[in-house]
Coordinates of C-alpha atoms in Angstrom, one line a residue:
Chain D
M301 CA 134.7 100.7 68.1
A302 CA 137.8 102.6 66.7
S303 CA 136.5 102.8 63.3
T304 CA 134.1 105.4 63.8
L305 CA 137.0 107.6 65.1
G306 CA 138.4 106.8 61.5
Q307 CA 141.6 106.7 61.8
K308 CA 143.0 103.4 60.2
D309 CA 146.7 104.6 59.4
T310 CA 148.0 104.8 63.6
Y311 CA 149.7 102.3 65.3
M312 CA 149.4 103.9 68.8
P313 CA 145.2 103.3 69.7
K314 CA 144.1 106.0 71.4
R315 CA 142.2 106.1 75.1
P316 CA 138.9 105.6 75.5
T317 CA 137.4 108.9 76.2
T318 CA 134.9 108.2 78.9
W319 CA 131.8 108.2 76.1
Q320 CA 133.8 105.3 74.4
R321 CA 134.1 103.2 78.2
F322 CA 129.9 104.6 79.4
K323 CA 129.6 102.7 75.7
R324 CA 131.4 99.8 76.0
T325 CA 130.5 98.8 79.5
M326 CA 127.3 99.3 78.7
R327 CA 126.9 97.0 75.5
K328 CA 127.9 94.2 78.3
N329 CA 125.9 94.6 81.2
P330 CA 122.7 95.5 79.2
V331 CA 120.5 95.0 81.5
T332 CA 122.6 98.0 83.6
A333 CA 122.1 100.1 80.3
L334 CA 118.7 99.0 80.1
G335 CA 117.8 100.3 83.5
L336 CA 119.2 103.1 82.9
F337 CA 117.1 104.5 79.9
I338 CA 114.2 103.5 82.4
V339 CA 114.8 106.2 85.2
A340 CA 116.0 108.4 82.3
S341 CA 112.8 108.4 79.6
L342 CA 111.1 108.5 83.4
I343 CA 113.2 111.6 84.8
F344 CA 112.1 113.3 80.8
I345 CA 108.3 112.4 81.7
A346 CA 108.8 114.6 85.0
I347 CA 110.2 116.7 83.4
F348 CA 108.5 117.7 80.9
A349 CA 104.7 116.3 82.4
P350 CA 103.4 119.9 81.8
W351 CA 104.6 119.0 77.3
L352 CA 103.5 115.4 77.7
A353 CA 100.1 115.6 79.4
P354 CA 96.8 115.8 77.5
Y355 CA 94.7 116.6 79.2
D356 CA 94.8 119.0 83.3
P357 CA 95.6 115.9 85.7
Y358 CA 93.5 117.8 88.5
A359 CA 91.1 118.9 86.0
T360 CA 87.6 116.6 87.2
D361 CA 85.1 116.3 84.5
P362 CA 81.8 114.2 86.5
R363 CA 80.1 113.5 82.6
I364 CA 83.3 111.1 82.0
S365 CA 83.5 109.2 85.5
L366 CA 85.2 106.2 85.1
E367 CA 85.3 105.4 80.9
P368 CA 87.3 102.5 79.8
P369 CA 90.7 103.8 78.1
S370 CA 89.8 104.6 74.9
R371 CA 91.2 107.0 72.0
A372 CA 90.6 110.0 73.8
H373 CA 91.7 108.8 77.4
P374 CA 94.3 106.2 76.4
F375 CA 95.2 105.4 79.6
G376 CA 90.3 105.7 81.4
T377 CA 89.3 107.8 83.6
D378 CA 89.0 108.0 87.4
T379 CA 86.5 108.8 89.4
F380 CA 86.3 112.3 89.0
G381 CA 86.7 112.2 86.0
S382 CA 90.0 113.1 85.7
D383 CA 92.0 112.3 82.3
V384 CA 94.5 109.0 84.4
L385 CA 97.6 108.9 81.3
S386 CA 98.0 113.0 82.5
R387 CA 98.3 111.5 86.2
V388 CA 100.5 108.7 86.0
I389 CA 102.5 111.3 84.4
Y390 CA 102.4 114.2 86.7
G391 CA 103.0 111.1 88.6
A392 CA 106.4 111.0 87.7
R393 CA 107.0 113.7 89.1
L394 CA 105.7 113.3 92.4
D395 CA 107.5 109.9 93.3
L396 CA 110.9 110.8 92.0
M397 CA 110.6 113.9 93.5
I398 CA 109.6 111.6 97.1
A399 CA 112.0 109.2 95.6
F400 CA 115.3 111.8 95.1
G401 CA 114.6 114.2 98.2
A402 CA 114.0 111.5 100.2
V403 CA 117.6 109.2 99.7
G404 CA 119.0 113.2 99.1
I405 CA 118.3 113.5 103.2
A406 CA 119.8 110.3 104.0
L407 CA 122.0 110.3 102.4
V408 CA 123.8 113.7 103.8
V409 CA 122.3 112.4 106.2
G410 CA 123.6 109.1 107.0
C411 CA 127.3 109.3 105.8
L412 CA 128.0 112.1 107.8
L413 CA 127.4 110.2 110.6
G414 CA 128.5 107.8 109.5
A415 CA 132.1 109.3 108.0
I416 CA 132.1 111.2 111.9
A417 CA 131.0 107.5 114.3
G418 CA 133.8 105.9 111.6
Y419 CA 137.1 108.9 112.4
W420 CA 136.6 109.7 115.3
E421 CA 136.2 106.4 117.4
G422 CA 135.2 107.5 121.3
M423 CA 131.6 108.3 123.5
L424 CA 130.5 110.0 120.4
A425 CA 130.5 107.4 118.0
E426 CA 129.2 105.1 120.1
I427 CA 126.2 106.9 120.8
I428 CA 125.4 107.4 116.8
M429 CA 126.3 104.1 115.8
R430 CA 123.6 103.4 118.9
I431 CA 121.3 105.5 117.7
V432 CA 121.4 104.1 114.0
E433 CA 120.5 100.4 115.2
L434 CA 118.2 101.8 116.9
L435 CA 116.5 102.7 114.4
Q436 CA 117.2 99.4 112.4
A437 CA 115.3 97.7 115.4
F438 CA 112.0 98.5 113.5
P439 CA 110.3 97.0 110.5
A440 CA 110.8 99.8 107.6
F441 CA 108.0 100.0 106.8
I442 CA 106.7 100.6 110.1
L443 CA 108.7 102.7 111.2
A444 CA 108.1 104.6 107.8
L445 CA 104.5 104.2 109.2
A446 CA 104.5 105.1 112.1
I447 CA 106.7 108.6 111.7
A448 CA 104.9 109.3 109.1
G449 CA 101.4 108.8 111.8
A450 CA 103.4 111.2 114.2
L451 CA 104.7 113.9 112.1
G452 CA 100.2 114.0 110.3
A453 CA 100.6 112.9 106.6
S454 CA 102.0 116.2 103.9
F455 CA 104.6 115.3 101.2
R456 CA 106.9 116.6 103.3
N457 CA 106.4 114.6 106.2
L458 CA 106.2 111.7 104.0
I459 CA 109.9 112.2 103.1
I460 CA 111.2 112.5 106.0
A461 CA 109.8 109.3 107.2
I462 CA 111.1 107.7 104.3
A463 CA 114.3 110.0 104.8
M464 CA 115.0 108.0 108.3
T465 CA 114.2 103.7 107.4
N466 CA 117.2 104.5 104.4
I467 CA 119.7 107.1 106.8
P468 CA 121.0 103.2 108.7
I469 CA 122.6 101.8 105.3
Y470 CA 124.7 104.4 104.5
A471 CA 125.9 105.1 108.0
H472 CA 127.3 101.7 108.4
L473 CA 128.3 102.4 105.0
M474 CA 130.3 105.3 105.5
R475 CA 131.9 104.2 108.8
I476 CA 133.3 100.8 107.1
S477 CA 135.0 102.8 104.2
I478 CA 136.4 105.3 106.8
L479 CA 137.4 103.2 109.7
S480 CA 139.6 100.3 106.1
N481 CA 140.7 103.7 104.9
K482 CA 141.9 105.7 107.7
Q483 CA 143.8 103.0 107.4
H484 CA 145.6 103.3 103.8
D485 CA 148.9 104.4 104.1
Y486 CA 147.0 108.0 102.0
S487 CA 146.0 109.2 104.9
M488 CA 148.4 107.9 107.3
A489 CA 150.9 110.7 104.6
A490 CA 148.1 113.7 105.2
V491 CA 148.1 113.2 108.9
S492 CA 151.8 112.8 109.5
L493 CA 152.0 115.9 107.1
G494 CA 149.8 118.3 109.6
A495 CA 147.0 118.9 107.7
S496 CA 144.1 119.1 109.9
P497 CA 141.1 115.7 110.9
M498 CA 138.4 118.2 109.2
R499 CA 141.1 118.3 105.5
V500 CA 141.9 114.2 106.7
L501 CA 138.4 113.5 106.6
F502 CA 137.2 115.5 104.3
K503 CA 139.1 116.3 101.0
H504 CA 141.2 113.2 101.7
L505 CA 138.5 110.1 102.5
L506 CA 135.5 111.0 102.1
P507 CA 135.7 111.5 97.9
N508 CA 137.5 107.4 98.6
S509 CA 134.7 106.4 100.0
L510 CA 131.8 107.0 97.8
A511 CA 132.3 104.1 95.9
P512 CA 130.2 101.9 97.7
I513 CA 127.6 104.9 98.3
F514 CA 126.9 105.2 95.1
I515 CA 126.0 102.9 95.1
Q516 CA 123.6 101.7 97.0
S517 CA 122.0 105.2 95.7
T518 CA 120.8 103.8 93.0
L519 CA 118.5 100.6 94.0
Q520 CA 117.2 103.0 97.7
P521 CA 115.5 105.6 95.5
G522 CA 113.3 102.1 94.0
Y523 CA 112.1 101.4 97.8
A524 CA 111.2 104.2 98.5
I525 CA 109.0 104.8 96.0
L526 CA 107.7 101.5 97.6
T527 CA 107.4 103.0 100.7
A528 CA 105.3 106.9 100.0
A529 CA 103.2 104.7 96.7
G530 CA 102.6 101.9 100.3
L531 CA 102.1 105.3 102.7
S532 CA 100.1 107.2 100.4
F533 CA 97.5 103.6 99.7
I534 CA 97.4 103.9 103.9
G535 CA 96.0 107.7 104.2
L536 CA 99.6 109.1 105.4
G537 CA 101.1 110.0 102.5
V538 CA 100.2 113.0 99.7
K539 CA 96.8 114.1 99.8
I540 CA 93.5 113.5 97.1
P541 CA 93.8 115.6 94.0
E542 CA 97.3 115.3 94.0
P543 CA 99.1 113.1 91.9
E544 CA 100.5 109.8 93.2
W545 CA 101.1 106.6 91.9
G546 CA 100.2 104.5 94.8
L547 CA 97.5 106.9 96.0
M548 CA 95.6 106.8 92.2
V549 CA 95.8 103.2 92.9
A550 CA 94.5 103.3 95.9
M551 CA 91.7 105.9 94.2
G552 CA 90.8 102.5 91.8
S553 CA 91.0 99.7 94.7
P554 CA 87.6 100.7 95.7
R555 CA 85.9 100.3 92.2
I556 CA 87.8 96.5 92.3
I557 CA 85.5 94.4 92.5
S558 CA 83.7 95.9 89.9
G559 CA 85.9 95.8 87.5
D560 CA 87.7 99.0 86.7
W561 CA 90.7 97.9 85.9
W562 CA 92.4 100.9 84.6
V563 CA 92.9 103.9 87.7
S564 CA 94.6 101.4 89.4
L565 CA 96.2 99.4 86.5
F566 CA 98.1 101.7 84.9
P567 CA 99.5 104.1 88.0
G568 CA 101.1 100.8 89.4
L569 CA 102.4 99.6 85.9
F570 CA 104.9 102.9 86.8
I571 CA 105.8 101.7 90.1
I572 CA 107.1 98.4 89.1
I573 CA 108.0 99.9 86.3
A574 CA 110.6 102.9 88.2
V575 CA 111.3 100.6 91.0
M576 CA 112.6 98.0 88.4
G577 CA 114.6 100.5 86.6
F578 CA 116.6 101.8 89.7
N579 CA 115.8 98.0 90.7
L580 CA 118.4 96.8 87.7
I581 CA 121.2 99.8 87.4
G582 CA 121.6 99.0 91.5
D583 CA 122.1 95.0 90.4
G584 CA 124.2 96.7 87.2
L585 CA 126.3 98.8 88.8
Q586 CA 127.1 96.0 91.9
D587 CA 127.9 92.6 88.6
I588 CA 130.9 95.5 87.3
F589 CA 132.2 97.0 90.1
D590 CA 132.3 94.0 91.9
P591 CA 132.0 90.3 90.2
Q592 CA 132.7 87.6 92.4
R593 CA 129.1 88.7 93.6
R594 CA 127.3 87.4 90.4
Chain C
M361 CA 128.1 75.6 129.1
N362 CA 129.2 77.9 126.7
L363 CA 126.1 78.0 125.0
F364 CA 124.5 78.5 127.8
I365 CA 125.6 82.3 128.7
Y366 CA 126.1 83.3 125.0
I367 CA 122.6 82.9 125.1
L368 CA 121.7 85.2 128.0
K369 CA 124.1 87.1 127.3
R370 CA 121.8 87.4 124.5
L371 CA 119.3 88.4 125.9
L372 CA 120.9 90.9 128.2
L373 CA 121.4 92.5 125.0
L374 CA 118.0 92.3 124.2
I375 CA 117.2 95.0 127.3
P376 CA 118.7 98.5 126.8
L377 CA 117.4 98.0 123.1
L378 CA 113.5 97.1 123.6
F379 CA 114.0 100.0 126.1
G380 CA 115.6 101.9 123.3
V381 CA 112.5 101.2 120.8
T382 CA 110.2 102.2 123.1
L383 CA 111.6 105.7 124.2
V384 CA 111.4 106.1 120.3
V385 CA 108.1 105.5 120.1
F386 CA 107.5 107.5 123.2
I387 CA 108.9 110.1 121.2
L388 CA 107.3 109.8 118.1
T389 CA 103.6 109.4 119.5
R390 CA 104.2 112.1 123.0
V391 CA 105.7 114.3 121.2
V392 CA 106.7 115.0 117.7
I393 CA 102.8 114.1 117.4
A394 CA 101.3 116.9 115.5
G395 CA 97.8 117.9 116.8
N396 CA 96.4 116.8 120.2
P397 CA 95.0 113.4 120.7
I398 CA 92.2 115.4 122.5
D399 CA 90.6 116.6 119.3
Q400 CA 90.2 112.9 118.3
I401 CA 87.9 112.2 120.1
V402 CA 85.6 114.9 122.0
P403 CA 83.1 116.7 119.2
P404 CA 84.1 119.7 117.5
M405 CA 82.1 121.6 119.6
A406 CA 83.0 120.2 123.4
S407 CA 84.0 122.9 125.6
Q408 CA 87.6 123.6 126.7
E409 CA 86.1 122.2 130.5
M410 CA 86.0 119.3 129.0
R411 CA 89.0 118.4 127.3
D412 CA 90.8 119.3 130.1
Q413 CA 89.1 117.1 131.8
L414 CA 89.6 113.9 129.6
A415 CA 93.9 116.6 129.0
K416 CA 93.8 115.4 132.7
R417 CA 91.6 112.1 132.9
Y418 CA 94.8 110.8 129.9
G419 CA 97.1 112.0 132.3
L420 CA 98.0 114.5 129.1
T421 CA 98.8 117.5 131.7
D422 CA 101.7 116.3 133.5
P423 CA 104.6 117.2 132.5
I424 CA 106.2 115.1 130.3
L425 CA 108.5 112.9 132.2
V426 CA 105.9 112.1 134.6
Q427 CA 104.4 111.0 131.2
Y428 CA 107.4 108.4 129.8
G429 CA 108.1 107.1 133.9
K430 CA 104.0 106.0 134.1
Y431 CA 104.3 104.9 130.6
M432 CA 107.5 103.0 131.0
L433 CA 105.2 100.9 134.4
N434 CA 102.2 100.6 132.7
L435 CA 105.0 98.5 129.7
V436 CA 106.2 96.4 132.6
R437 CA 103.3 95.8 133.6
G438 CA 102.0 94.1 129.6
D439 CA 99.7 97.3 130.0
L440 CA 99.8 99.4 126.1
G441 CA 96.9 101.9 127.2
V442 CA 93.4 102.3 126.5
S443 CA 92.5 102.6 123.1
F444 CA 90.6 106.3 122.6
R445 CA 88.8 104.9 119.5
S446 CA 87.2 101.7 121.5
G447 CA 88.0 102.7 124.6
L448 CA 88.9 98.9 125.5
P449 CA 93.1 98.3 126.1
V450 CA 94.9 97.8 123.4
T451 CA 97.0 94.9 124.8
Q452 CA 93.9 93.2 124.5
E453 CA 92.7 94.4 121.9
I454 CA 96.4 93.7 120.0
I455 CA 95.6 89.6 121.4
K456 CA 92.1 89.3 119.7
F457 CA 93.8 90.5 116.4
F458 CA 97.0 88.3 116.4
P459 CA 96.0 84.7 115.4
A460 CA 94.4 86.0 111.8
T461 CA 98.2 87.8 111.5
F462 CA 99.6 85.5 112.5
E463 CA 98.6 82.4 110.6
L464 CA 98.3 84.5 107.0
T465 CA 102.0 85.8 107.7
T466 CA 103.1 82.5 108.5
Y467 CA 101.5 80.7 105.7
A468 CA 102.8 83.2 102.9
M469 CA 106.3 83.1 104.8
L470 CA 106.0 79.0 103.9
L471 CA 105.1 79.8 100.8
A472 CA 107.6 81.9 100.2
L473 CA 110.1 79.6 101.4
L474 CA 108.8 76.4 99.1
V475 CA 108.7 78.8 96.3
G476 CA 111.9 80.9 96.8
I477 CA 114.6 77.9 97.4
P478 CA 114.2 75.9 95.3
L479 CA 113.8 79.3 92.7
G480 CA 117.1 80.5 93.8
V481 CA 118.7 77.3 93.3
A482 CA 117.5 76.1 90.0
S483 CA 119.2 79.5 89.6
A484 CA 122.6 79.0 90.6
V485 CA 122.8 74.8 89.6
W486 CA 121.5 76.1 85.3
R487 CA 123.7 79.1 85.8
D488 CA 123.0 82.0 83.1
T489 CA 120.3 80.0 80.6
W490 CA 116.4 80.6 80.4
I491 CA 115.4 78.9 84.1
D492 CA 118.1 81.7 85.7
H493 CA 116.8 84.6 83.7
V494 CA 112.6 83.7 84.2
S495 CA 113.9 83.4 88.4
R496 CA 116.0 86.5 87.9
F497 CA 113.7 87.8 86.3
L498 CA 110.4 86.9 89.0
S499 CA 111.9 88.1 91.7
V500 CA 113.2 91.6 90.0
S501 CA 109.3 91.9 89.6
G502 CA 108.7 90.4 93.2
I503 CA 110.8 93.3 95.3
S504 CA 109.4 96.3 92.7
M505 CA 105.4 95.4 92.7
P506 CA 103.5 96.7 94.6
V507 CA 102.3 94.4 96.9
F508 CA 98.1 96.6 97.8
W509 CA 98.4 96.7 93.9
F510 CA 99.0 93.4 92.8
S511 CA 96.3 92.2 96.1
L512 CA 93.5 94.7 93.1
L513 CA 95.0 92.1 90.6
L514 CA 94.5 89.5 91.9
I515 CA 91.2 90.7 93.0
Y516 CA 90.5 91.1 90.1
F517 CA 91.6 88.0 87.5
F518 CA 90.0 85.3 90.7
F519 CA 87.2 87.3 92.2
F520 CA 85.7 89.9 88.9
K521 CA 86.7 87.6 85.7
L522 CA 87.2 84.6 86.8
H523 CA 84.8 83.7 89.6
I524 CA 87.6 81.2 91.5
A525 CA 88.6 82.7 94.5
P526 CA 85.5 83.6 96.8
A527 CA 85.0 88.2 97.5
P528 CA 88.4 89.5 99.8
L529 CA 85.8 89.8 102.6
G530 CA 87.8 88.1 105.8
R531 CA 88.8 85.0 106.9
M532 CA 86.1 83.4 106.0
N533 CA 82.3 82.6 104.2
P534 CA 79.9 84.6 107.0
R535 CA 77.5 82.3 106.0
I536 CA 79.6 79.3 107.9
S537 CA 79.4 79.4 111.6
T538 CA 83.0 79.4 113.0
P539 CA 84.5 76.9 114.5
D540 CA 84.8 76.7 118.4
F541 CA 88.2 78.9 119.7
V542 CA 91.0 76.3 119.6
T543 CA 94.5 78.2 118.4
G544 CA 93.1 81.6 116.7
W545 CA 94.3 79.7 113.3
L546 CA 90.9 79.2 111.4
T547 CA 92.4 76.5 109.2
I548 CA 93.7 74.1 111.8
D549 CA 90.8 75.1 114.5
A550 CA 88.7 74.2 111.6
L551 CA 90.1 71.0 111.1
V552 CA 90.6 69.8 114.3
S553 CA 87.3 70.1 115.4
G554 CA 86.5 68.6 111.9
N555 CA 84.7 71.3 109.7
F556 CA 85.4 70.3 107.1
R557 CA 83.0 73.1 105.2
A558 CA 84.8 76.1 107.3
F559 CA 87.6 74.9 106.7
R560 CA 88.1 74.5 102.7
S561 CA 86.3 78.9 102.5
A562 CA 89.5 79.4 105.3
V563 CA 92.0 78.0 102.8
A564 CA 89.7 80.0 99.9
N565 CA 90.1 83.3 102.2
L566 CA 94.1 82.6 103.0
T567 CA 94.5 81.6 99.1
L568 CA 94.9 85.2 97.6
P569 CA 96.0 87.4 100.3
T570 CA 98.6 85.3 100.9
I571 CA 99.9 84.9 97.7
A572 CA 100.5 88.1 97.2
L573 CA 102.4 88.6 100.5
A574 CA 104.7 85.3 99.4
Y575 CA 105.2 86.8 96.0
G576 CA 107.3 90.0 97.5
A577 CA 108.5 87.6 100.4
M578 CA 109.6 85.0 97.9
A579 CA 112.7 87.6 95.9
P580 CA 114.9 88.4 98.2
I581 CA 114.6 84.1 99.6
A582 CA 115.6 82.8 95.9
R583 CA 117.9 85.9 95.7
M584 CA 120.1 84.5 99.2
A585 CA 119.6 81.4 98.3
R586 CA 121.5 81.8 94.4
S587 CA 124.1 83.6 95.5
G588 CA 124.2 80.4 99.0
M589 CA 124.8 78.4 96.2
V590 CA 126.2 79.5 93.9
D591 CA 129.4 80.8 95.7
V592 CA 129.0 77.0 97.8
L593 CA 128.9 75.4 94.0
S594 CA 132.3 77.2 93.4
T595 CA 134.3 76.6 96.8
D596 CA 136.6 73.9 96.9
Y597 CA 135.3 70.6 98.7
I598 CA 132.1 70.3 96.1
R599 CA 134.7 70.7 93.4
T600 CA 136.8 67.7 94.7
A601 CA 133.3 65.6 95.4
R602 CA 132.8 66.4 91.7
A603 CA 136.0 65.6 90.7
Q604 CA 135.6 61.9 93.0
G605 CA 132.6 61.1 90.3
L606 CA 129.4 61.2 92.1
R607 CA 126.6 62.6 90.9
R608 CA 125.6 65.7 90.4
R609 CA 122.3 65.3 91.5
T610 CA 124.1 63.8 95.1
V611 CA 126.5 66.8 94.9
I612 CA 123.7 68.7 94.9
F613 CA 121.9 67.4 97.4
K614 CA 124.6 65.8 100.1
Y615 CA 127.1 68.6 99.4
A616 CA 126.1 71.5 98.8
L617 CA 122.3 72.5 99.5
K618 CA 122.3 72.2 103.4
N619 CA 125.3 74.8 103.7
A620 CA 124.2 77.4 100.3
L621 CA 120.8 77.3 102.9
L622 CA 122.9 78.6 106.5
P623 CA 122.3 82.6 104.1
V624 CA 119.1 82.7 103.9
V625 CA 118.1 81.5 107.5
T626 CA 119.3 84.8 108.5
M627 CA 116.8 86.0 105.3
T628 CA 113.7 85.5 107.5
A629 CA 114.4 87.6 110.4
I630 CA 114.2 90.6 107.1
V631 CA 111.6 89.3 105.3
Y632 CA 109.3 88.6 107.9
G633 CA 109.3 91.8 109.1
F634 CA 108.9 92.5 105.6
L635 CA 105.3 90.5 105.8
L636 CA 104.8 92.5 109.5
G637 CA 104.1 96.1 107.0
G638 CA 103.0 94.7 103.8
S639 CA 100.1 92.9 106.3
V640 CA 98.5 96.5 107.3
L641 CA 98.1 96.8 103.6
V642 CA 97.0 93.9 102.8
E643 CA 94.8 92.7 105.7
N644 CA 93.0 96.6 104.4
I645 CA 92.2 95.1 101.1
F646 CA 91.3 92.3 101.9
A647 CA 89.2 92.8 104.7
W648 CA 91.3 90.6 107.4
P649 CA 90.2 90.8 110.7
G650 CA 94.1 91.8 112.1
L651 CA 96.4 93.7 112.7
G652 CA 97.6 95.4 109.7
R653 CA 94.0 96.6 109.5
Y654 CA 93.7 97.0 112.8
A655 CA 96.8 99.8 112.5
Y656 CA 95.0 100.1 109.0
D657 CA 92.0 102.5 111.0
A658 CA 94.1 103.5 114.0
I659 CA 96.1 105.1 111.4
A660 CA 93.1 107.0 110.1
S661 CA 91.1 107.3 113.7
A662 CA 94.4 108.8 114.6
D663 CA 94.2 106.5 117.4
Y664 CA 97.6 107.1 118.7
T665 CA 98.0 104.7 121.6
A666 CA 97.0 101.6 119.3
I667 CA 99.3 102.9 116.8
Q668 CA 102.0 102.9 119.7
G669 CA 100.6 99.7 120.7
F670 CA 100.6 98.1 116.6
V671 CA 104.9 99.4 116.7
L672 CA 105.5 97.8 119.3
Y673 CA 104.2 94.9 119.0
A674 CA 105.4 94.7 115.7
T675 CA 109.2 96.1 116.4
T676 CA 108.9 93.1 119.1
M677 CA 108.2 90.4 117.7
Y678 CA 110.6 91.4 114.5
I679 CA 113.2 91.9 117.2
L680 CA 113.0 88.2 118.6
L681 CA 112.6 86.7 115.4
F682 CA 116.1 88.8 114.0
L683 CA 117.2 86.7 117.4
I684 CA 116.1 83.5 116.8
T685 CA 117.0 82.9 113.2
D686 CA 120.4 84.2 114.3
L687 CA 120.6 82.1 116.7
L688 CA 119.6 79.3 114.6
Y689 CA 122.5 80.2 112.3
K690 CA 124.9 79.9 115.1
F691 CA 123.8 76.5 116.1
L692 CA 124.0 75.0 112.1
N693 CA 126.6 76.2 111.8
P694 CA 129.7 74.3 113.3
R695 CA 132.9 76.7 111.9
I696 CA 130.9 79.5 114.0
E697 CA 132.5 78.9 117.6
F698 CA 130.4 80.7 120.7

């Protein structure tokens, strides 16, 4: 790789740039690279949806209802005559927003709770961790179902419901991380230099506890998409005519028995691709950071 | 004796947990809840008087603490309240719909274990060969695939295209008489009564939903079996066994397998929780008359007592299973002392 820099006669090897290190890591871990490529493509599709989609995803036309894939409509049309391809493209926007939104909220709330519980051991920590354990006592999908059912079906409530099921894992990871980092000399040093607890926690402990959180955060959006799609499928997520992948599969499901496969097939394929993308990144990172696990 | 005390301790610890679970469900279905449940049962034109009367009858006018007290008292007696939709006690309905779900999820669990364990073990034994790659791909696709989408795909191919599977309409062909109720499992009831036509029909109707549920459940089991086996194969006692010239088969099946499968035991509870969640989706697609479909119908008609009953039931089941697998793990693993 050094040859690309055009420095043949130097004896001192230059320190590789971040980009070079990244490229090398990716070459060694093609699976992670594939995952990154998938997720990056989906984000691209989501951002540029209005330019990529050939039709308006909300436009309906009863004359072309349930047309099989053709040159004009590569993924066919659904019951309302909407173009499935355009809806799938816009779906990337909605599903990624739900996934990143839910995981983002869970990350912030869960890490804060975990950090507090790890730093100030005592009554408060007990209460926080008991609540977190309580959330884990429910099967994840059923907890999300109960919360979404109670709050009512909407985009916002879907995000809240999924975020709630993701909070425990972050709280646990953060707490364990803080507990072990607290014992390190650097933290003791900060304390003995008179740093305030807030400063020790946010300046010293939090930044050093982020690696496992980061790895987990690459896995969670995939599960969030699956949960979101499942909840929308049973009517507890976003509502028709929003182009959400799970909802689109649901809209096609009554037509499967009569052979109209394309309405459900394509949005489902995108769910798989998206979830797989996140899973591949997460698995790969776990291998990179912890080769023992392989 | 120590063991007995340990189990007792674990059972006592369940009480605060279950109490917490009921509290969460109460808060969700009575406090957080969007809209008034009364709206779901009265006709839109109902007079205020009628609404008040109904609210009173369902105890919705009481202070929230009184409501909670009543709810807990009823729960202790096994009374989950009356379904807003059918007017029947939820406990009775859950008992009625339970066997169909129990049968489906258990077969799915068995299938997932039967496929997942060999897959994971093979993957570890032939690590980094094509077997490993195929098996890892299968398990990644298993966790990435939405179970409802996979169900639809199965129906399309095996019912619509190939005409091998029966229509996705419940547990049995309606033209065949159902066997008498013994266990509630149609496959067993049919065999017990010697009704082989019913048995064949029940198995045929079970096949697709079982496969649909099992595929997703197989993935974490295979992963766990693989990583367990990889860990065990790198231990000293396996190296010693190999160095002594024991046959590969003996080393793997007699020495490694038992320890490798220990972590899988703890996994089964989590997987069962996944199956309970998945049953809501799969039963809806296959018109399976079980609890998942019951929950789906309850959601569709905003029948909150029924949703609450389902969530409580599923979570209690999950927690109990967790306890059982945890105890089982400790029994099987002599390295853990009580």
